[in-house]
mmCIF file with all atom_site columns, N, CA and C in Angstrom:
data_model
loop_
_atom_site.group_PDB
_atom_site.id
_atom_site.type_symbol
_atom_site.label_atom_id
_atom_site.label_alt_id
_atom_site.label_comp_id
_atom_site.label_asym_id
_atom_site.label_entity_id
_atom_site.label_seq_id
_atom_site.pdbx_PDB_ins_code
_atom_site.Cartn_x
_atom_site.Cartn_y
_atom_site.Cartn_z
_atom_site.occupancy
_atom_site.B_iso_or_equiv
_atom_site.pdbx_formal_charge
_atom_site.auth_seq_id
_atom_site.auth_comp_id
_atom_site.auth_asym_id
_atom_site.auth_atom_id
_atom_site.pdbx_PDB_model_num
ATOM 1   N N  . UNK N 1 1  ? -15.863 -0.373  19.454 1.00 0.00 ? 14 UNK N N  1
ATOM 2   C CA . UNK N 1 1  ? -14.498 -0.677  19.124 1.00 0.00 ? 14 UNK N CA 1
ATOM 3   C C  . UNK N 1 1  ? -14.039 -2.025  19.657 1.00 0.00 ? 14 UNK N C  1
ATOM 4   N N  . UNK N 1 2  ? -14.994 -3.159  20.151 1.00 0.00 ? 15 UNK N N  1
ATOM 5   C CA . UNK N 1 2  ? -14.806 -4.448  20.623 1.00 0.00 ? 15 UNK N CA 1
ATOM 6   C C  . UNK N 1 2  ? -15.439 -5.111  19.537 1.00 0.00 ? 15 UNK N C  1
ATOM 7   N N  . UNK N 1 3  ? -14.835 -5.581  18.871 1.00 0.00 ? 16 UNK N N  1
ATOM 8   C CA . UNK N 1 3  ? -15.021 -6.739  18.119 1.00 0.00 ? 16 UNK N CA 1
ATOM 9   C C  . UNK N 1 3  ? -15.465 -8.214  18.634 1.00 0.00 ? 16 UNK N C  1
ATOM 10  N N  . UNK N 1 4  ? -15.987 -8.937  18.663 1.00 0.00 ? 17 UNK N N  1
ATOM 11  C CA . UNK N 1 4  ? -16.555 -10.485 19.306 1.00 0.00 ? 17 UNK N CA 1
ATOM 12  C C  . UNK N 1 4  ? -15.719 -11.243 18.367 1.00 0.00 ? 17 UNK N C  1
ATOM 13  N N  . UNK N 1 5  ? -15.024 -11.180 17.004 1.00 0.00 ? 18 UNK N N  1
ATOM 14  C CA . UNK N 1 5  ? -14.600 -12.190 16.346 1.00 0.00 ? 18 UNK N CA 1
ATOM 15  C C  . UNK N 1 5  ? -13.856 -11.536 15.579 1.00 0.00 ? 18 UNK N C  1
ATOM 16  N N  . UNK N 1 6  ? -12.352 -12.304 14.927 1.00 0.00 ? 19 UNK N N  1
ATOM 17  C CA . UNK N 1 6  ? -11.139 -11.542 13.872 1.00 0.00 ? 19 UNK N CA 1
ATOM 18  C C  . UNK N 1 6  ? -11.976 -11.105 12.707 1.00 0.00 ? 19 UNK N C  1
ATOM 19  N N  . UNK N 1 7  ? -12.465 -12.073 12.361 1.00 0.00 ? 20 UNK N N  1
ATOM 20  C CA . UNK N 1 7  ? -13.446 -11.715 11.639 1.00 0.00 ? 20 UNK N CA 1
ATOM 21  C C  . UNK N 1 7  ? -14.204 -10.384 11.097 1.00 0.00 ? 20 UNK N C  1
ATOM 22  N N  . UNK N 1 8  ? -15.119 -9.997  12.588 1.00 0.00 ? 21 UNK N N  1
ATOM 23  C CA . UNK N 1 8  ? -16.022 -8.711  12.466 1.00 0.00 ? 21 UNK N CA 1
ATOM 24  C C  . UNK N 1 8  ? -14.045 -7.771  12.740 1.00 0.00 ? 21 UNK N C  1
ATOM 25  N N  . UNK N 1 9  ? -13.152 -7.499  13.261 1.00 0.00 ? 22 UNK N N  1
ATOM 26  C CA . UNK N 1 9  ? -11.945 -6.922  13.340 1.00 0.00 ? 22 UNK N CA 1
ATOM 27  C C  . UNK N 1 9  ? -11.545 -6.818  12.147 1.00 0.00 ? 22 UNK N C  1
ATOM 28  N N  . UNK N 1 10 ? -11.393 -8.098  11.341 1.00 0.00 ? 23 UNK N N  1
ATOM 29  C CA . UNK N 1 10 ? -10.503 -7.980  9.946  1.00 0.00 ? 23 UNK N CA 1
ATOM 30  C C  . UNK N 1 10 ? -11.455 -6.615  9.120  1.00 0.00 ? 23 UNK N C  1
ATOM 31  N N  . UNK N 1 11 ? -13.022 -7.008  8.957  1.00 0.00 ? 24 UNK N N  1
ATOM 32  C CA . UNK N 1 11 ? -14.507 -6.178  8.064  1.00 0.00 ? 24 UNK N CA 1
ATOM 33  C C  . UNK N 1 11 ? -13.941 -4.882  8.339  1.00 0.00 ? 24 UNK N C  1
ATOM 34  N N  . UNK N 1 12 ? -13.836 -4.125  9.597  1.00 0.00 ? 25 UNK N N  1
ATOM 35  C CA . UNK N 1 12 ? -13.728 -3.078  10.264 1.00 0.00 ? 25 UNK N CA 1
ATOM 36  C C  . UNK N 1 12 ? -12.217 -2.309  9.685  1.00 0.00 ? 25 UNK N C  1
ATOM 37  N N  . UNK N 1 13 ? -11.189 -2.993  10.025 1.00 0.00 ? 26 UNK N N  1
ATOM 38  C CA . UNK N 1 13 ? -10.000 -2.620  9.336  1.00 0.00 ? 26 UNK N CA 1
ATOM 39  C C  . UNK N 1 13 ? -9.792  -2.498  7.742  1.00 0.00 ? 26 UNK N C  1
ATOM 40  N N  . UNK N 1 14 ? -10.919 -3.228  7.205  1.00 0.00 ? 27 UNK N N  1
ATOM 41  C CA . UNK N 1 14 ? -10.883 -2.989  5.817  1.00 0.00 ? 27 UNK N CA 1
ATOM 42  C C  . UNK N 1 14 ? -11.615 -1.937  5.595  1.00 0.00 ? 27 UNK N C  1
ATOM 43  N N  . UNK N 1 15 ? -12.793 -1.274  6.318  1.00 0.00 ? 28 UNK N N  1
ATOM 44  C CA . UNK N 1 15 ? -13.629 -0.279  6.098  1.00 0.00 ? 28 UNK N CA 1
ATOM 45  C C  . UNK N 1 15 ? -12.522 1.057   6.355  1.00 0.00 ? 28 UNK N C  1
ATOM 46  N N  . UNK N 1 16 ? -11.933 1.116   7.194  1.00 0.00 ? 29 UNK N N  1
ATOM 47  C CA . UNK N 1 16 ? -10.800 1.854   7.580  1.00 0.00 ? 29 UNK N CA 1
ATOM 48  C C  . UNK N 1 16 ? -9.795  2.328   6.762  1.00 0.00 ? 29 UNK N C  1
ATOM 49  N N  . UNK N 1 17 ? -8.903  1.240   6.342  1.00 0.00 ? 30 UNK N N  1
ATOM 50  C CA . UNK N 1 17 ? -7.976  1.688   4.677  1.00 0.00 ? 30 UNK N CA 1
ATOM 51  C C  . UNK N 1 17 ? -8.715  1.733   3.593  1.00 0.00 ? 30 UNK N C  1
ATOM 52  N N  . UNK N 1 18 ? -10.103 1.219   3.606  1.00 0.00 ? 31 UNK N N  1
ATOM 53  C CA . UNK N 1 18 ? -10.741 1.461   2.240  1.00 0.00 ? 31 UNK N CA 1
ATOM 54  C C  . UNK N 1 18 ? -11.481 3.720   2.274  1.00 0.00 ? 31 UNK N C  1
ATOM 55  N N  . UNK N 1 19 ? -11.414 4.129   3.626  1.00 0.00 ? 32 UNK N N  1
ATOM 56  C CA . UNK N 1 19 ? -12.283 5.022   3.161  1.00 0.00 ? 32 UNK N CA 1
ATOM 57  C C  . UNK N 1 19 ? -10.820 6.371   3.280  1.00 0.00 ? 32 UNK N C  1
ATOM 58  N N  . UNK N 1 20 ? -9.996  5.911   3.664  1.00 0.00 ? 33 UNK N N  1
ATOM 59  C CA . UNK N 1 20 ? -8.649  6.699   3.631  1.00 0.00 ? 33 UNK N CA 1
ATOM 60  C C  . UNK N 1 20 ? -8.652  6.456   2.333  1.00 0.00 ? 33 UNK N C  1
ATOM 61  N N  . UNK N 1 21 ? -8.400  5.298   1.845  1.00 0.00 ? 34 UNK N N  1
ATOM 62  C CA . UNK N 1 21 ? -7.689  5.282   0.283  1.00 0.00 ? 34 UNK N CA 1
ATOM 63  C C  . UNK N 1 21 ? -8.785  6.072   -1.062 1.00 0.00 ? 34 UNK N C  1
ATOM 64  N N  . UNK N 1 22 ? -9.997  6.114   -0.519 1.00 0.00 ? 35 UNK N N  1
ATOM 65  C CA . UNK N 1 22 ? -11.034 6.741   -1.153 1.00 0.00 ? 35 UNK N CA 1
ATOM 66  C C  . UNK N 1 22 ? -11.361 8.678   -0.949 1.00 0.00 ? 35 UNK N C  1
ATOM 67  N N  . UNK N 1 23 ? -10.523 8.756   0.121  1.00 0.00 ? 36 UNK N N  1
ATOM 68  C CA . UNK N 1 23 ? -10.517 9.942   0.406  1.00 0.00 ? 36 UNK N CA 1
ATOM 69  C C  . UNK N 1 23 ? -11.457 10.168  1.340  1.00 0.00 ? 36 UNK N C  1
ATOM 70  N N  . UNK N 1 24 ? -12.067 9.786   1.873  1.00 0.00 ? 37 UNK N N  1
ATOM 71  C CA . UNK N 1 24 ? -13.090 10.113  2.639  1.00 0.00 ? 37 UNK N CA 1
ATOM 72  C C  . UNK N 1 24 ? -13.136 10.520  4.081  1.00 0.00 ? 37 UNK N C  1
ATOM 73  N N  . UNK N 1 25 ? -11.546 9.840   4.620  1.00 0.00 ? 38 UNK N N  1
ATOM 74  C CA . UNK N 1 25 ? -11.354 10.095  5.790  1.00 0.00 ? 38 UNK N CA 1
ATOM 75  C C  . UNK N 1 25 ? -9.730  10.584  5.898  1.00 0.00 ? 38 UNK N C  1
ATOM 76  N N  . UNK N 1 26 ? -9.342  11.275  7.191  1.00 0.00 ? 39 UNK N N  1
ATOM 77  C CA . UNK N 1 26 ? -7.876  12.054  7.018  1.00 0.00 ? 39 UNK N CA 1
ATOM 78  C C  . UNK N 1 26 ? -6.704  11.069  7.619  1.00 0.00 ? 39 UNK N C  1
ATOM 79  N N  . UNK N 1 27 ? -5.639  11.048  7.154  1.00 0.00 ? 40 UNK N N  1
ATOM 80  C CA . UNK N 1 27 ? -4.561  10.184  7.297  1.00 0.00 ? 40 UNK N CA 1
ATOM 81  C C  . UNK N 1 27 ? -4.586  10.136  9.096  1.00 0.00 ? 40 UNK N C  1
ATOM 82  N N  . UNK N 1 28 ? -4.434  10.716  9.497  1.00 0.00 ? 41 UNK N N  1
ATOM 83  C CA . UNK N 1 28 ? -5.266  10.876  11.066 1.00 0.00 ? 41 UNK N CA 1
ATOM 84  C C  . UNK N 1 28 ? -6.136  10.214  11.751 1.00 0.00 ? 41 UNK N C  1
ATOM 85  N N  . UNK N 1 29 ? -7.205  10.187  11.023 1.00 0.00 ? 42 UNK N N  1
ATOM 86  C CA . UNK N 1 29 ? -8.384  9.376   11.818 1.00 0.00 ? 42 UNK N CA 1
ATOM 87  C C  . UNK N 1 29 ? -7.721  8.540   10.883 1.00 0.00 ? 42 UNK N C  1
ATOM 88  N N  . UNK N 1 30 ? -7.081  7.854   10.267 1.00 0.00 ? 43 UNK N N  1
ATOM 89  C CA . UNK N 1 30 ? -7.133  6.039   9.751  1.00 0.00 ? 43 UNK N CA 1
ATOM 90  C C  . UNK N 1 30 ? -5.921  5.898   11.007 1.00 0.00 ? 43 UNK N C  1
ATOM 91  N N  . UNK N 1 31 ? -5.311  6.962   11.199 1.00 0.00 ? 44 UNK N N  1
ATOM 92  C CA . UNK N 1 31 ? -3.908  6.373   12.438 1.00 0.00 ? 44 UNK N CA 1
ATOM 93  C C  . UNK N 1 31 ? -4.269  6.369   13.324 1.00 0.00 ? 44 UNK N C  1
ATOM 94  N N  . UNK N 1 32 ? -5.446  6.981   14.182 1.00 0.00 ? 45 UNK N N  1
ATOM 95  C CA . UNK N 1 32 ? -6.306  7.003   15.521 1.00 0.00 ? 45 UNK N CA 1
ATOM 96  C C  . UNK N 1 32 ? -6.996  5.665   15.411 1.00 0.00 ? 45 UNK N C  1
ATOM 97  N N  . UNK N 1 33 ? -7.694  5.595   14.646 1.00 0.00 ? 46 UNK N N  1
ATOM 98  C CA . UNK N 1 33 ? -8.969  4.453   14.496 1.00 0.00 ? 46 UNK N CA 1
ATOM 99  C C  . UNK N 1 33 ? -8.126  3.318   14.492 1.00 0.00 ? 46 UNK N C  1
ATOM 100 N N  . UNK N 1 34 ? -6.850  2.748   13.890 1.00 0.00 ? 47 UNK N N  1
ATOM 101 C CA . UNK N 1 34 ? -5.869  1.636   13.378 1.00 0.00 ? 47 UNK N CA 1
ATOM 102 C C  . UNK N 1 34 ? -5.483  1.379   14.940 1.00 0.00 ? 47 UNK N C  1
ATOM 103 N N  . UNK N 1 35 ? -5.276  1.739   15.830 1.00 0.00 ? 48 UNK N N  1
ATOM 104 C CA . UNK N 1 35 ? -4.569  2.496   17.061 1.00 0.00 ? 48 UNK N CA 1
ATOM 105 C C  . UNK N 1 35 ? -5.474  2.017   17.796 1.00 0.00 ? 48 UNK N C  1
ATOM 106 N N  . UNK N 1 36 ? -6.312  2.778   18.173 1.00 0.00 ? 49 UNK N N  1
ATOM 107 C CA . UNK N 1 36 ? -7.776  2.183   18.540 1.00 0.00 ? 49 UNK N CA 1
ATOM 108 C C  . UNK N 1 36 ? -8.397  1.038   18.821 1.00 0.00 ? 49 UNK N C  1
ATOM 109 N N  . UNK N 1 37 ? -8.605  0.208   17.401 1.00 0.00 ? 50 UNK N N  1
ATOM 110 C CA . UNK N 1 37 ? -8.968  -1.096  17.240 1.00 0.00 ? 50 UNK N CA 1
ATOM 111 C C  . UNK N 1 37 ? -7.900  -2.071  18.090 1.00 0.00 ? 50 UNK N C  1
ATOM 112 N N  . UNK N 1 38 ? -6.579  -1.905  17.651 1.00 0.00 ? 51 UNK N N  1
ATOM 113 C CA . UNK N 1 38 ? -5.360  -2.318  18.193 1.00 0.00 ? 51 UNK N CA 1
ATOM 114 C C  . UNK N 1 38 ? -5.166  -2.639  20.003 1.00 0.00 ? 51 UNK N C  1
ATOM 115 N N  . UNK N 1 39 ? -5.701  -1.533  20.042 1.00 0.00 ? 52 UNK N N  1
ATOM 116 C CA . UNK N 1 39 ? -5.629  -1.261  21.824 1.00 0.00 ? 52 UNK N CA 1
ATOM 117 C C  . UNK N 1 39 ? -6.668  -2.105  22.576 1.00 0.00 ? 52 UNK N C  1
ATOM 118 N N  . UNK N 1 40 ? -7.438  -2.238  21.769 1.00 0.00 ? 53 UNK N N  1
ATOM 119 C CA . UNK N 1 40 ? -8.740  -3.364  22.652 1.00 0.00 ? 53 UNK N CA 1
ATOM 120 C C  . UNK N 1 40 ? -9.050  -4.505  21.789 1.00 0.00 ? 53 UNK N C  1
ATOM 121 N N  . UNK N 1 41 ? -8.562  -4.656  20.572 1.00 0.00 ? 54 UNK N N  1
ATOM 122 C CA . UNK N 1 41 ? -8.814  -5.849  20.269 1.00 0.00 ? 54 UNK N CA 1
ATOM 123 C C  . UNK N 1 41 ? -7.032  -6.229  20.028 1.00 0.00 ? 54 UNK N C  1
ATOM 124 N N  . UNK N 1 42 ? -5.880  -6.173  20.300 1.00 0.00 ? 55 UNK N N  1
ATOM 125 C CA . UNK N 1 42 ? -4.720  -6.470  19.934 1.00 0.00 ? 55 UNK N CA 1
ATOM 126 C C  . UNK N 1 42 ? -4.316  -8.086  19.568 1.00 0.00 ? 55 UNK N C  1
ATOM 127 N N  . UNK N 1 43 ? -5.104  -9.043  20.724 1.00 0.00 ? 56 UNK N N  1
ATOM 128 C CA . UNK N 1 43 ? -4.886  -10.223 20.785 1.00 0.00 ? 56 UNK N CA 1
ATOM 129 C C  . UNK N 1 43 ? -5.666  -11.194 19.961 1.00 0.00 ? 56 UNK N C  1
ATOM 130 N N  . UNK N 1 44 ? -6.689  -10.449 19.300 1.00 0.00 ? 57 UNK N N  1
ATOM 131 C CA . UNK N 1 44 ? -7.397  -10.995 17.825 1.00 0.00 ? 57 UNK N CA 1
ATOM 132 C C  . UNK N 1 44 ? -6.848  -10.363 16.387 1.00 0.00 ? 57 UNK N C  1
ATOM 133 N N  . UNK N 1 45 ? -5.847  -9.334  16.685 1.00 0.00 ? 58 UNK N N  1
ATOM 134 C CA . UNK N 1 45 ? -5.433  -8.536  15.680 1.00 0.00 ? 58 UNK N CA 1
ATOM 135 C C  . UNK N 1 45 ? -3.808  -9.427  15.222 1.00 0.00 ? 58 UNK N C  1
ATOM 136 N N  . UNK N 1 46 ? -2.879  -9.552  16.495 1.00 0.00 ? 59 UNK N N  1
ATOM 137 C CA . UNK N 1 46 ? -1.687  -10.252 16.560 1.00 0.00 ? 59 UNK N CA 1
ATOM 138 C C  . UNK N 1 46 ? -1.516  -11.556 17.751 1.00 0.00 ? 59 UNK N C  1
ATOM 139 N N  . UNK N 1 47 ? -0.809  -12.385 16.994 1.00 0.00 ? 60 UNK N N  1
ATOM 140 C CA . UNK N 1 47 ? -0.229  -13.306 18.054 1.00 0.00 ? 60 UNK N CA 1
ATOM 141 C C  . UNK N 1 47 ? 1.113   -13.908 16.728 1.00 0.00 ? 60 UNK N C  1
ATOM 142 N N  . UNK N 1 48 ? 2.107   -14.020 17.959 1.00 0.00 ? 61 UNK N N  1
ATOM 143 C CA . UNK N 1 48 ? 3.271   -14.351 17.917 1.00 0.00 ? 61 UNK N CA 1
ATOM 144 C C  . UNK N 1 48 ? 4.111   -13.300 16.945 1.00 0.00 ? 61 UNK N C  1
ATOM 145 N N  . UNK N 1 49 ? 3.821   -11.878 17.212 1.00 0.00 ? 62 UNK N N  1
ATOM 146 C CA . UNK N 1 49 ? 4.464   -10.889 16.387 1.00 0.00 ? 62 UNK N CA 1
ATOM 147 C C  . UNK N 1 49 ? 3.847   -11.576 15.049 1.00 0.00 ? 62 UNK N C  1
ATOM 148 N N  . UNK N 1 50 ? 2.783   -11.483 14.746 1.00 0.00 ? 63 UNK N N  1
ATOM 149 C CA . UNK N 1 50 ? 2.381   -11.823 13.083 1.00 0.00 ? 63 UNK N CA 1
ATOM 150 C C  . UNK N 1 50 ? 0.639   -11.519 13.082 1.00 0.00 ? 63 UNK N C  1
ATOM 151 N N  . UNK N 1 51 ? 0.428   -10.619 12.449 1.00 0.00 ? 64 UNK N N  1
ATOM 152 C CA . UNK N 1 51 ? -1.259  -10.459 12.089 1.00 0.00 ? 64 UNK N CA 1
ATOM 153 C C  . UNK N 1 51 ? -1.466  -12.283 11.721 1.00 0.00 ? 64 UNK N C  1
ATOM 154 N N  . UNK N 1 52 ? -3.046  -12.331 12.690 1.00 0.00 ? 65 UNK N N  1
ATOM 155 C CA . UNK N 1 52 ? -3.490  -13.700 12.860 1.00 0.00 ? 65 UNK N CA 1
ATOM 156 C C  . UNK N 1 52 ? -4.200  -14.085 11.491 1.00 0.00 ? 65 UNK N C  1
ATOM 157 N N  . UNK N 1 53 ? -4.485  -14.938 10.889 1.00 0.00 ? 66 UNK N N  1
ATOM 158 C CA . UNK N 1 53 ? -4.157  -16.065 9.605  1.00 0.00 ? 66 UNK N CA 1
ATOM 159 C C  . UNK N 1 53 ? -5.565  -15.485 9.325  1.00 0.00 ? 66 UNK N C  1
ATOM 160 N N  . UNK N 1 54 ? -6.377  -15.213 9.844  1.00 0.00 ? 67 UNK N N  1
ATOM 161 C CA . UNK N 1 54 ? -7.944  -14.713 9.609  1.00 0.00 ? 67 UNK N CA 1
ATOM 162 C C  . UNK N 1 54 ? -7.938  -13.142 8.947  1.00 0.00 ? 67 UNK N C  1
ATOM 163 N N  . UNK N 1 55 ? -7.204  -12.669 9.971  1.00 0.00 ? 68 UNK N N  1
ATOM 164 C CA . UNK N 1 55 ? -7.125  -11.235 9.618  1.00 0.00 ? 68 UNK N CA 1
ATOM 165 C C  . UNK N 1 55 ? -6.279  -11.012 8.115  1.00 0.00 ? 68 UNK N C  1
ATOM 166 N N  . UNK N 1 56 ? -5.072  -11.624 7.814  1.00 0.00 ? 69 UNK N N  1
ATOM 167 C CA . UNK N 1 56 ? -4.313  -11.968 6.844  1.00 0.00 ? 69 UNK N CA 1
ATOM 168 C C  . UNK N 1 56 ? -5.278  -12.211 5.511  1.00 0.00 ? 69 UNK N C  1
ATOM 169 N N  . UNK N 1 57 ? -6.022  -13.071 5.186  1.00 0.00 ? 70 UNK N N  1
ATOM 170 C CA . UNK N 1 57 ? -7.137  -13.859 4.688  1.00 0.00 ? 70 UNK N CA 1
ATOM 171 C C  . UNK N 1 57 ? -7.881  -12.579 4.270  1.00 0.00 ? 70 UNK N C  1
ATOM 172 N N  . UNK N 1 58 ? -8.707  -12.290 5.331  1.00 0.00 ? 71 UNK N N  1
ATOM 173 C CA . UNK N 1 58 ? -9.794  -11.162 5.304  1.00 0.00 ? 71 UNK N CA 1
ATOM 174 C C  . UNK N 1 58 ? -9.161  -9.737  4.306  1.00 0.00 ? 71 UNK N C  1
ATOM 175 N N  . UNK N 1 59 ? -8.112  -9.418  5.032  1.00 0.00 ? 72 UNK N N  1
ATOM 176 C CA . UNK N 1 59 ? -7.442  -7.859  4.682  1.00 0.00 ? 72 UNK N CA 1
ATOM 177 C C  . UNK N 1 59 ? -6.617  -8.093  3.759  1.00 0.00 ? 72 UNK N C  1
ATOM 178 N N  . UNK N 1 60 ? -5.881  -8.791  3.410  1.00 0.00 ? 73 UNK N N  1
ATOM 179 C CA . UNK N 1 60 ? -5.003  -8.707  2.194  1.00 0.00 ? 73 UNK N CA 1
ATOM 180 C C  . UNK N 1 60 ? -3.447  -8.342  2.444  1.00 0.00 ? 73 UNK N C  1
ATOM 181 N N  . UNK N 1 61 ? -2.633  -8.023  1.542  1.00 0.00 ? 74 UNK N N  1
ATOM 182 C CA . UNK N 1 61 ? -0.982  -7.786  1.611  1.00 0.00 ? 74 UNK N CA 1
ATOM 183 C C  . UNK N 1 61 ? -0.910  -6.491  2.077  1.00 0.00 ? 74 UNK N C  1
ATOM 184 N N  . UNK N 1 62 ? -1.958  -5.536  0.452  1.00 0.00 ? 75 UNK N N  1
ATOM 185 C CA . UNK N 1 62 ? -1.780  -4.252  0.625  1.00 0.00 ? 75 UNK N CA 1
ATOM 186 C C  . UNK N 1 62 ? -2.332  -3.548  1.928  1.00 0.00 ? 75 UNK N C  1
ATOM 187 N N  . UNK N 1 63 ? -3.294  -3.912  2.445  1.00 0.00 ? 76 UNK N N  1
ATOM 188 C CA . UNK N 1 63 ? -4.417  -2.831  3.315  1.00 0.00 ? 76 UNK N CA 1
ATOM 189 C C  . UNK N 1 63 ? -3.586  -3.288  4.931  1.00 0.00 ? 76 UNK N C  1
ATOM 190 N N  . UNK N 1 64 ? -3.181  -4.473  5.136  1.00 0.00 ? 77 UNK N N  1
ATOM 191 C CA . UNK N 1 64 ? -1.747  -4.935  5.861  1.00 0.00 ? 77 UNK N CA 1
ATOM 192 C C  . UNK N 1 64 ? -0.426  -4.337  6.302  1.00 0.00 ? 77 UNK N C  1
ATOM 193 N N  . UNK N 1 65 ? -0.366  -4.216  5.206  1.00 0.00 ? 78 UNK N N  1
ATOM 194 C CA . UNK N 1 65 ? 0.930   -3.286  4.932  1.00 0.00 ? 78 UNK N CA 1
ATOM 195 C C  . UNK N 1 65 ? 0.631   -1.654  5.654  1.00 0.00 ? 78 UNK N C  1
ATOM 196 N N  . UNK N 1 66 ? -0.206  -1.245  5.622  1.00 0.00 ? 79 UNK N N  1
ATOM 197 C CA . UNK N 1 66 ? -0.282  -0.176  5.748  1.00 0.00 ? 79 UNK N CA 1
ATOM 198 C C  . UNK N 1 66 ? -0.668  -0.023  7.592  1.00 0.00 ? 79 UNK N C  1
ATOM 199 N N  . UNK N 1 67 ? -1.270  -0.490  8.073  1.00 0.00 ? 80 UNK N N  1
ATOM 200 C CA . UNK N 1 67 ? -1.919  -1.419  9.345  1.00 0.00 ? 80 UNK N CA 1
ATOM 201 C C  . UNK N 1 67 ? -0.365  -1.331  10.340 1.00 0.00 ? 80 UNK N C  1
ATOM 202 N N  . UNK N 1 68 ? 0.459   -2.602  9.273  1.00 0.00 ? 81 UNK N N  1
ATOM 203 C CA . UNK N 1 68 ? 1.846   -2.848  10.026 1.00 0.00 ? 81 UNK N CA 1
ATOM 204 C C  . UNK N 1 68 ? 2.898   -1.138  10.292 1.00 0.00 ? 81 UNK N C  1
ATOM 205 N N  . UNK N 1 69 ? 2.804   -0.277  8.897  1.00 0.00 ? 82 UNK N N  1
ATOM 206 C CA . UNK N 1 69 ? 3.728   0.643   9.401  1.00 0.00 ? 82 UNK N CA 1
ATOM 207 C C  . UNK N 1 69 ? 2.889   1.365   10.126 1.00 0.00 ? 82 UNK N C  1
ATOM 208 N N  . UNK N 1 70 ? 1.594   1.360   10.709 1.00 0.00 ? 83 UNK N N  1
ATOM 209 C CA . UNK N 1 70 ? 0.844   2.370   11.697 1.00 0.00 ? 83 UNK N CA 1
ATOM 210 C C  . UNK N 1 70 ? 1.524   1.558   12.989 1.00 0.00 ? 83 UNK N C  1
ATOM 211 N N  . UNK N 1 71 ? 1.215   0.837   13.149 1.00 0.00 ? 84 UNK N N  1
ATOM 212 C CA . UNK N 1 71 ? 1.256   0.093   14.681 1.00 0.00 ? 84 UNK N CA 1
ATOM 213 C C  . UNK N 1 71 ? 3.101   -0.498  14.298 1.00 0.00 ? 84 UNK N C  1
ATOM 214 N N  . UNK N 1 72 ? 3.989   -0.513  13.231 1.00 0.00 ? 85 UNK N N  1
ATOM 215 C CA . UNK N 1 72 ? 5.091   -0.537  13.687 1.00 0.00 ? 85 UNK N CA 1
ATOM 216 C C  . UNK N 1 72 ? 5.386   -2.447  14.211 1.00 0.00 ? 85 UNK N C  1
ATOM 217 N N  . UNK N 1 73 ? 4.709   -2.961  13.518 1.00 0.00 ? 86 UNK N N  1
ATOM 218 C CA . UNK N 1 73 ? 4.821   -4.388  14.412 1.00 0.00 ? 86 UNK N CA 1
ATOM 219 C C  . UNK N 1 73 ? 5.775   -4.849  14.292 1.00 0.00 ? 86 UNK N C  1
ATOM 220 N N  . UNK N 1 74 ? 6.368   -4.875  13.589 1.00 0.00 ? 87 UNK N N  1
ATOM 221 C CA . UNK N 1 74 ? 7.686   -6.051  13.034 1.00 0.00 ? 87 UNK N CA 1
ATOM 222 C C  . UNK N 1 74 ? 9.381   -4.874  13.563 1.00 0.00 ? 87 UNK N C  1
#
């Protein structure tokens, strides 16, 4: 759950809303796991109250969106 780069963070968070939105995993584990990632990687995830320009890039509006009302950022 340590990521080395936003990068390998952004891959990971997309694997995350992609297997919720596919059904594969329970609205639960995508809010544990979102939570999770957050808690040890937070400072590659956000800076200055705003998902960082990589992660943005990588993940998109929609899969974002969903990210922001878990963790509540704004």
């Amino acid at each position: 759950m340590f990521y080395r780069t936003q990068r390998d963070l952004a891959v990971a968070l997309n694997q995350l809303v992609d297997s919720y939105w596919q059904g594969e995993i329970k609205e639960q584990q995508l809010i544990s796991g979102v939570k999770n990632i957050y808690e040890n990687n937070g400072d590659k995830l956000i800076k200055n109250k705003q998902f960082t320009t990589v992660v943005q890039q990588q993940c998109g509006k929609r899969r974002l969106a969903v990210v922001d009302r878990i963790l509540a950022v704004k």
